[in-house]
Coordinates of C-alpha atoms and ligand atoms in Angstrom, one line a residue:
X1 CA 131.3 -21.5 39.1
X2 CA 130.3 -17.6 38.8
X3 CA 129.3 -15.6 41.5
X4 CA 126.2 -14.6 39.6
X5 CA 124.1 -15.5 37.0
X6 CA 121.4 -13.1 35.3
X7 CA 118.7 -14.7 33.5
X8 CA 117.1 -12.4 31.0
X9 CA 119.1 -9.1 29.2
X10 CA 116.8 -6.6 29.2
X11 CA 116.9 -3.2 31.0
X12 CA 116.2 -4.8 34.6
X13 CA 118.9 -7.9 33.8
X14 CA 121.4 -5.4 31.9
X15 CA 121.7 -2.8 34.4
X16 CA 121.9 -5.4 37.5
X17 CA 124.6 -7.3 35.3
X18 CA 126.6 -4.7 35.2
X19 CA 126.8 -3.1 38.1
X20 CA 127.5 -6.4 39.6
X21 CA 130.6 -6.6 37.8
X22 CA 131.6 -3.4 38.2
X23 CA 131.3 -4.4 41.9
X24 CA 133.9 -6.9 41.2
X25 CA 131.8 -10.3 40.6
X26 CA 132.4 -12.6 38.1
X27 CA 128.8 -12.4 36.2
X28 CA 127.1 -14.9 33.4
X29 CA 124.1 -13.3 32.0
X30 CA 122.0 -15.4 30.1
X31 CA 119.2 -14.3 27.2
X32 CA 117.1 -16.6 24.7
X33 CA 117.4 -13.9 22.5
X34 CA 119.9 -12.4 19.8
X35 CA 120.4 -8.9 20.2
X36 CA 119.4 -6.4 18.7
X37 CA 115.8 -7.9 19.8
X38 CA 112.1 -6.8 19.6
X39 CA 110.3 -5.8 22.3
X40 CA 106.3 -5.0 22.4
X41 CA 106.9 -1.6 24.2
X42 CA 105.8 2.4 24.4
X43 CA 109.2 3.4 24.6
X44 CA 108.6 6.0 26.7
X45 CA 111.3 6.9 29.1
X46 CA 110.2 8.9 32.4
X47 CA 113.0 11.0 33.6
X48 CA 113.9 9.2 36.1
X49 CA 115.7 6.3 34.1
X50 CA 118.2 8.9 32.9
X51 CA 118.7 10.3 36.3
X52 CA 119.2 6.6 37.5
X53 CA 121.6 5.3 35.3
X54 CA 125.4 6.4 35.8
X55 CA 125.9 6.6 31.9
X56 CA 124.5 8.8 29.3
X57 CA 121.7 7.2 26.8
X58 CA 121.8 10.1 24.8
X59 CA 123.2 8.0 21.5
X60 CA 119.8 5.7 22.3
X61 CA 117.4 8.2 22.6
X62 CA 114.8 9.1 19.3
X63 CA 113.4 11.9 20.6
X64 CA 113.1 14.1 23.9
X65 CA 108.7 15.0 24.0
X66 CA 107.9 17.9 26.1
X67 CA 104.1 17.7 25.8
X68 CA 101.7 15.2 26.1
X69 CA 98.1 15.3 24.7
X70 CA 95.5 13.7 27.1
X71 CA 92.2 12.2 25.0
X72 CA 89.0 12.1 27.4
X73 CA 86.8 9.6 26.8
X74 CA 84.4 12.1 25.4
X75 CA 87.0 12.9 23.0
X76 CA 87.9 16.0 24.6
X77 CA 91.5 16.7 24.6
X78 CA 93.6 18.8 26.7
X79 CA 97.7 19.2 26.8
X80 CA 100.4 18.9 29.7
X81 CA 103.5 20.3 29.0
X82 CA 105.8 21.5 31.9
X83 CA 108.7 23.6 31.9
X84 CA 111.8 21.3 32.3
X85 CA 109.7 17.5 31.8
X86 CA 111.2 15.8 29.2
X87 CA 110.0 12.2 28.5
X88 CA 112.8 10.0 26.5
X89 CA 111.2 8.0 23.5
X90 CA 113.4 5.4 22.5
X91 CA 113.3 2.0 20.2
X92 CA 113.7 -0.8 22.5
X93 CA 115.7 -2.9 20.0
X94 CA 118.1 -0.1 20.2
X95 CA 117.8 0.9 23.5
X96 CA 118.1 -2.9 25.0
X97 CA 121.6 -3.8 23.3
X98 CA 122.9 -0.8 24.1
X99 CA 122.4 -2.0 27.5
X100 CA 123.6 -4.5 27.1
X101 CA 126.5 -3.2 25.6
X102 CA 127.3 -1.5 28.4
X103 CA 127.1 -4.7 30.2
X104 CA 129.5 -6.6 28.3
X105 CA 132.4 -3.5 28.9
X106 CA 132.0 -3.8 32.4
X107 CA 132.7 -7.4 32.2
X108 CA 130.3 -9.2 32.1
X109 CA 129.9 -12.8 30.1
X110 CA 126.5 -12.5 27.9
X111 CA 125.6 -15.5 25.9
X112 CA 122.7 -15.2 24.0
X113 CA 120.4 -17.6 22.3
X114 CA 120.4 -19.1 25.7
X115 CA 116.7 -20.1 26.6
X116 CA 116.5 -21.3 30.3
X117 CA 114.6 -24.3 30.7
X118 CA 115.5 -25.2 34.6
X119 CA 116.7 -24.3 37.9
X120 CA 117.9 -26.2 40.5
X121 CA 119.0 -25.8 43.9
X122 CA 122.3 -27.0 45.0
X123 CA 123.7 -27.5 48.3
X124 CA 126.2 -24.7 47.7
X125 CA 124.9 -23.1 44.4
X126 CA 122.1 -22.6 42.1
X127 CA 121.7 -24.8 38.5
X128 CA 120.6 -23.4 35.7
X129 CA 119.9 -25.8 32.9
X130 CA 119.9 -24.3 29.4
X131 CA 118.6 -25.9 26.1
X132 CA 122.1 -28.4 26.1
X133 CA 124.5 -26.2 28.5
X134 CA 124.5 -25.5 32.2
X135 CA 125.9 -23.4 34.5
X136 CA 126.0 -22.8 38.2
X137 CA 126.8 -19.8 40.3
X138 CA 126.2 -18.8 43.9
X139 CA 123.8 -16.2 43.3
X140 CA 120.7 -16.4 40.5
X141 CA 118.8 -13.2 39.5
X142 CA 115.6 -13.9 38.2
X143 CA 115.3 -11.2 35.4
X144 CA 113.4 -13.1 32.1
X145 CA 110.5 -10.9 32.6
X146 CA 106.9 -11.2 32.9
X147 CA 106.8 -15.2 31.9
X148 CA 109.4 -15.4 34.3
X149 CA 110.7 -19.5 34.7
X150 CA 113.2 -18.2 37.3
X151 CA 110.1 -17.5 39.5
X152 CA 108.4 -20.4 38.7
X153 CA 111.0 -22.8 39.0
X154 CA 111.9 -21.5 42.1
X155 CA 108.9 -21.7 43.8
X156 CA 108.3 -17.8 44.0
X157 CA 105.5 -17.1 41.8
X158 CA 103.7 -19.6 39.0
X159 CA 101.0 -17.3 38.1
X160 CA 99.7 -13.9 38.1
X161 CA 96.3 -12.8 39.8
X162 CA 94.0 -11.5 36.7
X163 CA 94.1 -8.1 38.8
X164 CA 98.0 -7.6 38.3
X165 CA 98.5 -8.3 35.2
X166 CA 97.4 -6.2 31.8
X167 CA 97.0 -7.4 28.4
X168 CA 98.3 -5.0 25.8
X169 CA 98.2 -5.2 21.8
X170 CA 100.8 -2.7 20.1
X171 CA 103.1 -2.1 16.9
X172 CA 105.8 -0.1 16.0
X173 CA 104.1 2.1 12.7
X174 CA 106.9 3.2 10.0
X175 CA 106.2 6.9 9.2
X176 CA 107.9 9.8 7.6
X177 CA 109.6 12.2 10.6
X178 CA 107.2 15.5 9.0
X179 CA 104.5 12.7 8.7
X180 CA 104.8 12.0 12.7
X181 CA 105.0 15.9 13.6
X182 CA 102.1 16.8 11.6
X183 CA 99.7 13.8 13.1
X184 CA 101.0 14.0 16.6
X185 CA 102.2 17.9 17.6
X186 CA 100.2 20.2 19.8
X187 CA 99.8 23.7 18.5
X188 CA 99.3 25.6 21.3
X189 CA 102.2 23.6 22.6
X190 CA 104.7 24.2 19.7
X191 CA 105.2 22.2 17.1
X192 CA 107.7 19.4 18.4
X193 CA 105.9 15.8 18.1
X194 CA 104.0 14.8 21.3
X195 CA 102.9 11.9 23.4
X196 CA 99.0 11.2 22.9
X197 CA 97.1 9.4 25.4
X198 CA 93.6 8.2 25.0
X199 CA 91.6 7.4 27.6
X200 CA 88.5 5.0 27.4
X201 CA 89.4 3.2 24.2
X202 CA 89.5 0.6 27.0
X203 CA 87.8 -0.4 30.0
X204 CA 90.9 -0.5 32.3
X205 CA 93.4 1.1 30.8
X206 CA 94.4 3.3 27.4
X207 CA 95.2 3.2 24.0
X208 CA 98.6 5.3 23.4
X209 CA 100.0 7.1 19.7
X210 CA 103.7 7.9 20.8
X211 CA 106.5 9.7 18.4
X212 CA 110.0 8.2 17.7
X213 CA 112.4 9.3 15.1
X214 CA 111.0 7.1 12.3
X215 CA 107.9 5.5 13.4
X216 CA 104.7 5.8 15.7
X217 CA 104.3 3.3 18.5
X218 CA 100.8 2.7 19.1
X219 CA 98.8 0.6 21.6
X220 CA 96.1 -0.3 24.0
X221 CA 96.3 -1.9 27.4
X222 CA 94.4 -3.1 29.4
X223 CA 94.2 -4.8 33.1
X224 CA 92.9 -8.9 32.5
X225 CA 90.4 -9.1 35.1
X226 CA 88.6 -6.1 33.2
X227 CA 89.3 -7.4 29.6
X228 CA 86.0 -7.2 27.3
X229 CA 87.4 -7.1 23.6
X230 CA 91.0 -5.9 23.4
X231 CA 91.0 -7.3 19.4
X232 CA 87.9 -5.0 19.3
X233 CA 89.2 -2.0 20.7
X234 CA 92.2 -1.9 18.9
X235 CA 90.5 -2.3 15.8
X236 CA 88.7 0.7 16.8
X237 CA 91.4 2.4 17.6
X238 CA 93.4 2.3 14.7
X239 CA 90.4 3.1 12.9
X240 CA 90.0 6.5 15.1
X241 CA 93.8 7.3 14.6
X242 CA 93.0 7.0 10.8
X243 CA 90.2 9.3 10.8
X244 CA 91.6 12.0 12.9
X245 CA 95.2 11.8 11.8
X246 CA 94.6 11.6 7.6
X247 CA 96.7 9.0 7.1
X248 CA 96.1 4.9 6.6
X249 CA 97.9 2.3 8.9
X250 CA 98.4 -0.9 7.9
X251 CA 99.4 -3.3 10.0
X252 CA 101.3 -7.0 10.5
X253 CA 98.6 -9.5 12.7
X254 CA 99.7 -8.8 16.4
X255 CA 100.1 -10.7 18.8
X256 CA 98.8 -9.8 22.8
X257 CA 101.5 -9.3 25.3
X258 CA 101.5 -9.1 29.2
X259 CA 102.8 -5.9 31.3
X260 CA 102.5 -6.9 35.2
X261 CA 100.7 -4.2 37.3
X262 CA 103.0 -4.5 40.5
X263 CA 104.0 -7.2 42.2
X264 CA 101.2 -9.5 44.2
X265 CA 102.6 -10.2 47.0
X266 CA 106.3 -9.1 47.5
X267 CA 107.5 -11.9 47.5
X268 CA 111.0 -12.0 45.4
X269 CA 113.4 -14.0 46.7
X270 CA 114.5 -17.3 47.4
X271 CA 118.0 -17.9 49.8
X272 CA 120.0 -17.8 46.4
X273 CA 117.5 -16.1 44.4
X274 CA 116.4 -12.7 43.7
X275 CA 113.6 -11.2 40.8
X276 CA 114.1 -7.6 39.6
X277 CA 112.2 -5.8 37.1
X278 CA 108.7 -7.3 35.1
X279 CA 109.5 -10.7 36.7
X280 CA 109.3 -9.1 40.3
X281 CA 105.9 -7.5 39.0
X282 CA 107.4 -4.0 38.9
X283 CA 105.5 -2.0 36.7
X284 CA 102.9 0.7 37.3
X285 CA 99.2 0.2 37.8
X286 CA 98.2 3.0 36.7
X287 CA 100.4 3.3 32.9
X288 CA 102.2 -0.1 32.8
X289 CA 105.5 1.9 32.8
X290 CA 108.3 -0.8 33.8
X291 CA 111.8 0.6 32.7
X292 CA 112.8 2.5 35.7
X293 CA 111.0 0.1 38.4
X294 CA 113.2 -2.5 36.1
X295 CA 116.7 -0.5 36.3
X296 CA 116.1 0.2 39.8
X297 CA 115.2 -3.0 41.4
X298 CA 118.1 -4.2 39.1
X299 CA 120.3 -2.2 40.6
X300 CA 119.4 -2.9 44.0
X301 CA 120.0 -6.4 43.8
X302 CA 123.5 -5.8 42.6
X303 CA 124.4 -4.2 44.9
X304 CA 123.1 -6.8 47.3
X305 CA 124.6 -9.7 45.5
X306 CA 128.2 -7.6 45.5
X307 CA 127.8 -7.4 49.7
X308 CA 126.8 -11.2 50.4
X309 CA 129.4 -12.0 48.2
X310 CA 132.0 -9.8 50.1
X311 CA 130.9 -10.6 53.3
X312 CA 129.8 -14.7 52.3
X313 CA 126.6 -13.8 54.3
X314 CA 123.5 -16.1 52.3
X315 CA 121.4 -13.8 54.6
X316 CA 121.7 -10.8 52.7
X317 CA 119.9 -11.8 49.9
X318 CA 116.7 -11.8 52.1
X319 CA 117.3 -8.0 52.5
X320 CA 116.9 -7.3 49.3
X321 CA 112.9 -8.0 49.3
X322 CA 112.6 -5.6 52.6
X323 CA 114.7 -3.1 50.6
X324 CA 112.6 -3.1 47.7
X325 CA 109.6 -2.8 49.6
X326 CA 110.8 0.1 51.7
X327 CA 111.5 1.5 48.7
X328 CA 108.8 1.0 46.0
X329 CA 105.4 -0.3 48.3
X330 CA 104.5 2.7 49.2
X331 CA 104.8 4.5 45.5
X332 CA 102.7 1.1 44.4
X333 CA 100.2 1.5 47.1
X334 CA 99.2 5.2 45.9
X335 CA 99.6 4.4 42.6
X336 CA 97.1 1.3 42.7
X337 CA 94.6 3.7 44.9
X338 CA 94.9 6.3 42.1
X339 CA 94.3 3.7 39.4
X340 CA 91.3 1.9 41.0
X341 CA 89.6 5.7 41.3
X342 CA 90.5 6.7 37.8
X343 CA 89.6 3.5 36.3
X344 CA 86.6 2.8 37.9
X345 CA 84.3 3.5 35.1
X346 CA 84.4 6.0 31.5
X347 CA 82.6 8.3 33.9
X348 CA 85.1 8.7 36.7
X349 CA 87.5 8.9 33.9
X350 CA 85.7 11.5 32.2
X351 CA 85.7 13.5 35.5
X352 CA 89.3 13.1 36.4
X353 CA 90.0 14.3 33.3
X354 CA 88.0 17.6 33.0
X355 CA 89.4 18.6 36.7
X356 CA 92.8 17.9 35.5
X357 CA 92.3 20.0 32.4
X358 CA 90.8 23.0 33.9
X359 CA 93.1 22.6 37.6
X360 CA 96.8 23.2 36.9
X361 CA 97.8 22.0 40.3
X362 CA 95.7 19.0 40.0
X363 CA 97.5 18.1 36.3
X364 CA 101.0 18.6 38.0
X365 CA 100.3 16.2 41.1
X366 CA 99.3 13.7 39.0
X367 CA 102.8 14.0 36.3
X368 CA 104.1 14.2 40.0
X369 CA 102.5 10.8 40.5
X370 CA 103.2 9.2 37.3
X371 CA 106.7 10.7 37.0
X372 CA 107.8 9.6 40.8
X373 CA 108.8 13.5 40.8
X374 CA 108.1 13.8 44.7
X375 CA 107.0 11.4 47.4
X376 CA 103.7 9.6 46.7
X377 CA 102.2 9.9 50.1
X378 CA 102.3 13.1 50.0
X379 CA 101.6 13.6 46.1
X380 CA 98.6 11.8 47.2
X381 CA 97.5 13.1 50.3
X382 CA 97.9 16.9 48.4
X383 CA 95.7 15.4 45.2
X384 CA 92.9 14.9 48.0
X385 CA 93.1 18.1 49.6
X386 CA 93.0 20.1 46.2
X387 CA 90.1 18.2 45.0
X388 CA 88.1 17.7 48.2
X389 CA 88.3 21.8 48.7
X390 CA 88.0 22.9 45.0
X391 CA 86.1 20.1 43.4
X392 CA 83.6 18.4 46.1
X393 CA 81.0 17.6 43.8
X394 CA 83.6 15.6 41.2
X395 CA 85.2 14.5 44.5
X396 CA 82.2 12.7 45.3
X397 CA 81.4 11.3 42.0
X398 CA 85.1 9.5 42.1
X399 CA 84.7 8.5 45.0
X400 CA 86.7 11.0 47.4
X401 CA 83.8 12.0 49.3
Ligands
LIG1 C1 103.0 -3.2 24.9 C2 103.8 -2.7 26.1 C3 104.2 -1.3 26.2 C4 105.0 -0.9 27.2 N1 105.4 0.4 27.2 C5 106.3 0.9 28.2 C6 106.7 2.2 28.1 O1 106.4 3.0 27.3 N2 107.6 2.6 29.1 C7 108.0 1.8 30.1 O2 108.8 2.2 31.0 N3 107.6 0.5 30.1 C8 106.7 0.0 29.2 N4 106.3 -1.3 29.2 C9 106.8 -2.2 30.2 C10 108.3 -2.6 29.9 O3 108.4 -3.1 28.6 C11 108.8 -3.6 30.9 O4 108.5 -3.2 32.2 C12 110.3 -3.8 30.8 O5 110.6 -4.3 29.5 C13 110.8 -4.7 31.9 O6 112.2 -5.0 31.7 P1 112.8 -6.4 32.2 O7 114.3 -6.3 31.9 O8 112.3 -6.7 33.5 O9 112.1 -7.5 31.2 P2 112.2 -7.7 29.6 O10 112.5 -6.4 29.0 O11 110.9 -8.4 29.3 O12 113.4 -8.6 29.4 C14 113.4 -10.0 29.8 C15 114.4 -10.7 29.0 O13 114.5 -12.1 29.5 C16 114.7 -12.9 28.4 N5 114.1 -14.2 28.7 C17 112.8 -14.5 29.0 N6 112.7 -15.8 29.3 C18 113.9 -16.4 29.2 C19 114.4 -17.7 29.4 N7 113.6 -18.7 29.7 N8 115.8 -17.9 29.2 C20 116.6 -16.9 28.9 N9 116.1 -15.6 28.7 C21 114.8 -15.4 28.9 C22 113.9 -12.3 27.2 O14 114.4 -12.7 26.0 C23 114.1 -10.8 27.5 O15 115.2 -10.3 26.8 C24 105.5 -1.8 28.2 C25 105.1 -3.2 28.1 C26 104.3 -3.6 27.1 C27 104.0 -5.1 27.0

C-alpha cells in the first residue's frame, strides 16, 4: 500500500508527486499517457511558475518574451513591455516530462499508460482501479485534469457550470525561427518575438499568436455559456493572421478542448481525497492561465499529505481546501470581477483597451493582475481609483460608475 497516489502527470500531478516524496512518502503516480505527450496549450509561463518551483526550467524553456502586443477589437494595437517581465514560452510535450522527470529522481513510482477507470473508498484506504491493475494508498490526489474521474468518482464534482468552463480550439504552427520574429516582433519594442493577443475574435474570451523556438501556438477561447461559433471564429482567425502576417497556415482538423475558469464552488476534497490544479478548477477567468494555479495547489497538497501522514491525522486533509482558499479565493474573486467588466461586450472591451493603451499605470495594474505581481485586492481597489479619477466617462461605460 503507498502513502499516496497521484492520478494524472501533468504540471499540477508532477510537482505535488514530487514534493511528496521528497517529503519522505512512498508515492505512485499514475498517467494514461506516454510521455513525451501533447497538450492543447499556450505555453505561456507567467513568472511566477519559475519563482515557485525549487529547480531551474531553464533546459525547458523556448523562449523568454519581454513584450506583448495587445489587438483591440477595432484592430488597434498597442504594446506592454516592462522592464524586468519576462514571460516563459515553453512546448508542453517538453516541458511536462521534464516534470516529470524531476518527479521520478525524487522517487517517485510513475507508470504510464495507466488510464483510471475507478475509485473506491476503503475502510482504511482509497482503490484505484486501472484498465487491469489496481492499487491502493492512504491518500488519493485527484490531478487528471479538467475531465477529472477522481472528482467524479469521488463525489466532488460531476460537471462543470457553463459559466466556469471555456472552450478553446488551438495548434502548435511549425515555422522557421526568422519566419516567427518577422510575423510576431514589435518594432518599437525591439525586435525579439512577442506575445500577440487579440481581443474580440470572440465573444468571451481571445484568440492568441504566441512565439516558441520553432513554431507559433495559436488559439481562441472562449467561456461556454457565451459560445456563438468558436469553428467560426477560428476560421476567421487564421484567416486574419494570414492576411496581416504574409504567410499561409495550414492546418491538421482540431479538435475543441476545455480550460476551467476557477473552481465553482471550492469544494476539493474528500476525507482521503484532494484535487489540485485544472481538476480543482484552478485556472484564471480572465486568460485561462492554469500552470502556476496547477504547481501551486500541487504543492500545497504535498505538503499536506506529507503532515497527515506524519502525524496519522485523516483531518488534515480537510485543511487543505481552507488553505487553498485563503490562498487563491480572493486572487479568483478579483479576477472574475475584472473579467465580467472586460468581457462584458466588444464595446467595454474596446474601452478597457484604449485606457490601458493611453494610461501607463492602468496597463501595469492589470500585468499586476494577470501576473499575480502584488495583492489583488489591492491591484484592484488601485485599478478603480485610477479609472474612476482619470477616466469617469469610460468608467461609466464599463460599468465602474
Ligand atoms: C488551448 C489551451 C491553452 C492554454 N494555454 C495556457 C497557457 O498559455 N498558460 C497556462 O498557464 N495555462 C494554459 N492553459 C491551461 C493549462 O493547460 C492547464 O491549466 C494545465 O495543463 C493544468 O495542469 P494539470 O496538471 O492540472 O492538468 P493536465 O495538464 O491536463 O494534466 C492532467 C493529466 O492527467 C492525465 N489523466 C487524465 N485522466 C486520466 C485518467 N483517467 N487516468 C490517468 N491519467 C489521466 C492526463 O493524461 C494528463 O497528463 C491552456 C489550456 C488550454 C486548453
Amino acid at each position: 500500500m503507498y502513502d499516496l497516489i497521484v492520478v494524472g502527470g501533468g504540471p499540477a500531478g508532477a510537482t505535488c508527486a514530487r514534493r511528496a516524496a521528497l517529503g519522505g512518502l512512498d508515492v505512485l503516480l499514475l498517467d494514461r499517457s506516454v510521455y513525451p505527450r501533447q497538450k492543447p496549450c499556450g505555453g505561456a509561463l507567467s513568472p511566477r511558475v519559475s519563482q515557485t518551483l525549487d529547480f531551474d526550467i531553464a533546459p525547458v524553456v523556448d523562449r523568454d518574451i519581454r513584450a506583448i502586443g495587445i489587438h483591440t477589437p477595432s484592430g488597434r494595437g498597442f504594446a506592454v513591455a516592462r522592464r524586468g517581465l519576462t514571460v516563459n514560452m515553453v512546448t508542453r510535450s517538453r516541458f511536462d516530462h521534464y516534470l516529470l522527470h524531476m518527479a521520478e529522481d525524487a522517487g517517485v513510482e510513475v507508470v504510464q499508460d495507466a488510464q483510471v477507470v475507478g475509485i473506491e473508498r476503503t475502510r482504511d484506504a482509497m482503490r484505484v482501479l486501472c484498465l487491469g491493475d489496481s492499487h491502493r494508498s492512504h491518500i488519493l490526489i485527484g490531478a487528471d485534469g479538467v475531465n477529472s474521474i477522481v472528482a467524479r468518482a469521488t463525489g466532488i464534482r460531476h460537471s462543470w457550470p457553463s459559466d466556469r468552463v471555456g472552450l478553446c480550439i488551438s495548434a502548435d504552427v511549425p515555422m522557421d525561427p526568422s519566419e516567427i520574429q518577422r510575423i510576431t516582433m514589435i518594432p518599437e519594442e525591439g525586435n525579439e518575438p512577442a506575445m500577440h493577443i487579440y481581443f474580440g475574435a470572440t465573444s468571451w474570451g481571445y484568440a492568441w499568436c504566441f512565439p516558441k523556438r520553432n513554431n507559433i501556438s495559436i488559439g481562441v477561447g472562449c467561456r461556454m455559456d457565451r459560445l456563438t461559433d468558436l469553428r467560426r471564429e477560428w476560421t476567421r482567425f487564421i484567416g486574419r493572421l494570414e492576411a496581416d502576417a504574409g504567410v499561409e497556415i495550414s492546418l491538421p482538423r482540431t479538435n475543441v478542448h476545455r480550460v476551467p475558469l476557477g473552481p465553482p464552488r471550492w469544494k476539493l476534497v474528500t476525507p482521503r481525497t484532494m484535487l489540485v490544479g485544472d481538476a480543482a478548477g484552478l485556472a484564471s477567468p480572465i486568460t485561462g492561465e492554469g500552470i502556476f494555479y496547477g504547481v501551486s495547489s500541487g504543492l500545497l497538497a504535498a505538503d499536506t499529505a506529507v503532515e497527515t501522514v506524519k502525524t496519522r491525522s485523516l483531518k488534515l486533509i480537510l485543511t487543505y481546501e481552507q488553505k487553498i482558499w485563503n490562498l487563491l479565493k480572493p486572487e479568483f474573486d478579483v479576477l472574475r470581477f475584472v473579467a465580467e467588466k472586460l468581457y462584458g461586450s466588444k464595446r467595454t472591451l474596446e474601452t478597457v483597451c484604449n485606457v490601458a493603451a493611453a494610461d501607463q499605470i492602468v496597463r501595469d495594474l492589470i500585468v499586476d493582475l494577470v501576473i499575480g505581481a502584488k495583492p489583488p485586492q489591492s491591484v484592484k481597489n488601485r485599478l478603480l481609483k485610477q479609472m474612476l479619477i482619470h477616466h469617469p466617462l469610460q468608467a461609466i461605460k464599463i460599468g465602474l460608475g
